[in-house]
Amino acid sequence: MTGRTWMWMVVLGMVLSATSVWSQEEITVTGRVIGPGGEPVAKADVWWNYRGTDGREWLSVKTAPDGSFEIVFTSKYPATYCTAVVVAEGYALAYARPADGPMEITLSREMGAISGTVADPAGVPLAGVDVVVRSLVEPGRAYGSAAYFGDWDGAPAAMSNEQGHFSIGALPMGHQISLSAERVGLANYRDTYSADWPVTGDEVRIVMSPEARISGRVTCDGEPVADVDVGAQANHEVDRSHGGGGGGHATTGADGRYEIHGVSAGTFNVALTPPEGYTAVAHEALQVAAGESAENIDFELIEGVMLRGVVTWADTGEPVPEAAVAAYGPAHPKSSAWCQATKMDADGRYELRLPPGRNYIYWQGSPSEARHAEPENLWVEIEEGVDQTLDFRLFRKPIITLTVFNPDGTS
């Protein structure tokens, strides 16, 4: 998995450990791609980003001569969680999210570019840097409405030349653009989430420093554990400069060892996604300097303690299978954005495996008709060897009914 994939995972959930028993369903979405004059656009590439069994996935189809397309995919989430990205020669890239009924995506021939230079801190140009558009959002729109490209192989990109210059074209006009940049031996660059993202047509300057590295070993009862994802994310209580970026991830080998490359200088929390039945204590506020290595950042897998509970509606007592409960604590410190989360089963029940210690447990906000939960957010002291129970009750948002009257008093 590439550094881009890791960034995508962080952007779209900040969750390293999540389970769900929602059933998978085959979903069909239809639509049509047209030009600015309403003419059909044939042979356009419609890329579909959805949540599959292995996280975010992409598939693509070509539009028919009449501009129509059909997407068939399997997911436990509705189509409204998905994004369609359309690429067609002679048009600007476009994106849309489905609503009720067939989609209609209108392309524009007004195209812009994002250009700039990549250099080291001394101003020396850097060639061979892969600069990628991570996301697009219209100014004034919520970042939740952005198109996130993450691990999409077709994401708009360019390689910097000998003068460090790059230019990425065929982008929609008037959009803010978030960029990432990677090259072996350099710390990964990533825009922070802010209103200062450049807009189509801007010239940007990207400064990249030598990478730091974080390495260690994952064991269980002293034996190495392979295929464990280990990640580093900025500690926001100490270092807010990265805006959630600057870190990275790696997977352990047969000897249980991992090495995270492309890390920026800063302060990070290092955590892992444990195998089923285990948890592990994270390393919090690890400081690394540019060009240096932090070694022996080891993890020992433990069984931990089970926190169980049920989420019900306060007014009816019925279970809420759409709800989600999450935790910060020794496994995922609250000083970074990662959390450990789980969805309810059909009976509204959840389980979280946590290390002993002080854990912050909270309801994550779904479903949309819920207003708040009791308890709301609380710290729970998890004792070693003692499983615990914590139930949540959700309160619905009030329903307001309005009657609109005509001037003659009729409704």
Tab-separated table of C-alpha atoms in Angstrom, residues 92-93 95 108-114 135-141 143 145-146 168 170-178 195 197-202:
chain	number	residue	atom	x	y	z
A	92	ALA	CA	-12.325	19.233	-17.214
A	93	LEU	CA	-12.424	16.475	-14.621
A	95	TYR	CA	-17.154	14.682	-9.764
A	108	SER	CA	-17.201	21.666	-18.738
A	109	ARG	CA	-14.709	22.607	-21.460
A	110	GLU	CA	-13.306	25.342	-19.211
A	111	MET	CA	-10.159	23.734	-17.824
A	112	GLY	CA	-7.491	25.026	-15.479
A	113	ALA	CA	-4.197	23.818	-14.049
A	114	ILE	CA	-2.240	23.880	-10.836
A	135	SER	CA	-8.777	16.333	-3.345
A	136	LEU	CA	-10.893	19.047	-4.928
A	137	VAL	CA	-13.532	21.232	-3.332
A	138	GLU	CA	-15.462	24.259	-4.497
A	139	PRO	CA	-14.633	27.363	-2.402
A	140	GLY	CA	-17.285	28.011	0.197
A	141	ARG	CA	-18.382	24.380	0.241
A	143	TYR	CA	-14.828	19.904	3.041
A	145	SER	CA	-18.433	17.668	-0.035
A	146	ALA	CA	-14.931	17.418	-1.504
A	168	ILE	CA	-1.285	19.382	-13.560
A	170	ALA	CA	-7.606	19.401	-17.029
A	171	LEU	CA	-8.872	20.506	-13.612
A	172	PRO	CA	-12.205	22.229	-12.976
A	173	MET	CA	-12.027	26.003	-12.686
A	174	GLY	CA	-12.566	27.762	-9.369
A	175	HIS	CA	-11.769	24.770	-7.185
A	176	GLN	CA	-9.479	24.583	-4.189
A	177	ILE	CA	-6.866	21.876	-4.569
A	178	SER	CA	-5.059	19.757	-1.994
A	195	ALA	CA	-8.883	27.578	3.604
A	197	TRP	CA	-5.485	25.485	-0.231
A	198	PRO	CA	-4.488	26.865	-3.653
A	199	VAL	CA	-7.128	27.455	-6.315
A	200	THR	CA	-7.010	26.317	-9.943
A	201	GLY	CA	-4.602	28.607	-11.776
A	202	ASP	CA	-2.339	29.321	-8.797
